[in-house]
C-alpha positions as a LaTeX table, in Angstrom:
\begin{tabular}{lrrr}
\hline
Residue & $x$ (\AA) & $y$ (\AA) & $z$ (\AA) \\
\hline
Unk1 & $-32.59$ & 10.56 & $-12.38$ \\
Unk2 & $-35.74$ & 11.16 & $-10.34$ \\
Unk3 & $-37.06$ & 14.59 & $-9.33$ \\
Unk4 & $-39.41$ & 14.76 & $-6.36$ \\
Unk5 & $-42.07$ & 17.35 & $-7.14$ \\
Unk6 & $-43.56$ & 19.50 & $-4.41$ \\
Unk7 & $-41.87$ & 20.61 & $-1.22$ \\
Unk8 & $-39.61$ & 18.38 & 0.89 \\
Unk9 & $-38.42$ & 19.20 & 4.39 \\
Unk10 & $-34.71$ & 19.56 & 3.65 \\
Unk11 & $-33.85$ & 19.38 & 7.35 \\
Unk12 & $-34.17$ & 15.61 & 7.00 \\
Unk13 & $-30.96$ & 13.68 & 6.87 \\
Unk14 & $-30.05$ & 11.08 & 4.29 \\
Unk15 & $-32.00$ & 8.42 & 6.21 \\
Unk16 & $-35.16$ & 10.53 & 6.10 \\
Unk17 & $-34.79$ & 11.09 & 2.37 \\
Unk18 & $-34.16$ & 7.37 & 1.86 \\
Unk19 & $-37.45$ & 6.62 & 3.67 \\
Unk20 & $-39.28$ & 9.03 & 1.34 \\
Unk21 & $-37.75$ & 7.33 & $-1.69$ \\
Unk22 & $-38.62$ & 3.85 & $-0.44$ \\
Unk23 & $-42.15$ & 4.36 & 0.94 \\
Unk24 & $-43.56$ & 7.31 & $-1.01$ \\
Unk25 & $-42.07$ & 6.53 & $-4.43$ \\
Unk26 & $-41.69$ & 2.75 & $-3.99$ \\
Unk27 & $-38.11$ & 2.80 & $-5.26$ \\
Unk28 & $-34.85$ & 1.50 & $-3.83$ \\
Unk29 & $-32.85$ & 4.49 & $-2.55$ \\
Unk30 & $-29.63$ & 2.48 & $-2.85$ \\
Unk31 & $-29.87$ & 1.62 & $-6.55$ \\
Unk32 & $-26.50$ & 2.03 & $-8.22$ \\
Unk33 & $-25.95$ & 5.26 & $-10.20$ \\
Unk34 & $-29.43$ & 6.64 & $-9.46$ \\
Unk35 & $-29.86$ & 10.32 & $-8.64$ \\
Unk36 & $-32.79$ & 11.66 & $-6.59$ \\
Unk37 & $-33.41$ & 15.42 & $-6.33$ \\
Unk38 & $-35.56$ & 17.13 & $-3.68$ \\
Unk39 & $-36.65$ & 20.77 & $-3.59$ \\
Unk40 & $-37.36$ & 22.66 & $-0.40$ \\
Unk41 & $-39.96$ & 25.35 & 0.21 \\
Unk42 & $-37.41$ & 27.93 & $-0.89$ \\
Unk43 & $-36.95$ & 27.30 & $-4.58$ \\
Unk44 & $-33.24$ & 28.13 & $-4.44$ \\
Unk45 & $-32.44$ & 24.99 & $-2.37$ \\
Unk46 & $-32.04$ & 21.47 & $-3.73$ \\
Unk47 & $-30.83$ & 18.36 & $-1.92$ \\
Unk48 & $-29.63$ & 15.27 & $-3.73$ \\
Unk49 & $-29.19$ & 11.62 & $-2.95$ \\
Unk50 & $-26.78$ & 9.67 & $-5.14$ \\
Unk51 & $-25.59$ & 6.10 & $-4.64$ \\
Unk52 & $-22.39$ & 5.26 & $-6.50$ \\
Unk53 & $-21.44$ & 1.77 & $-5.40$ \\
\hline
\end{tabular}
């Protein structure tokens, strides 16, 4: 599980979040059974990316 600290624009789709994972964190967004969590400016919103292949 990875938690992205700071604010993320949650209007991005899954492709936009995958680009953040790949280029900002230097991780593979499609790793099996890996969970990525992103928090928006409003602290009551969280978006997740989970690959389960």
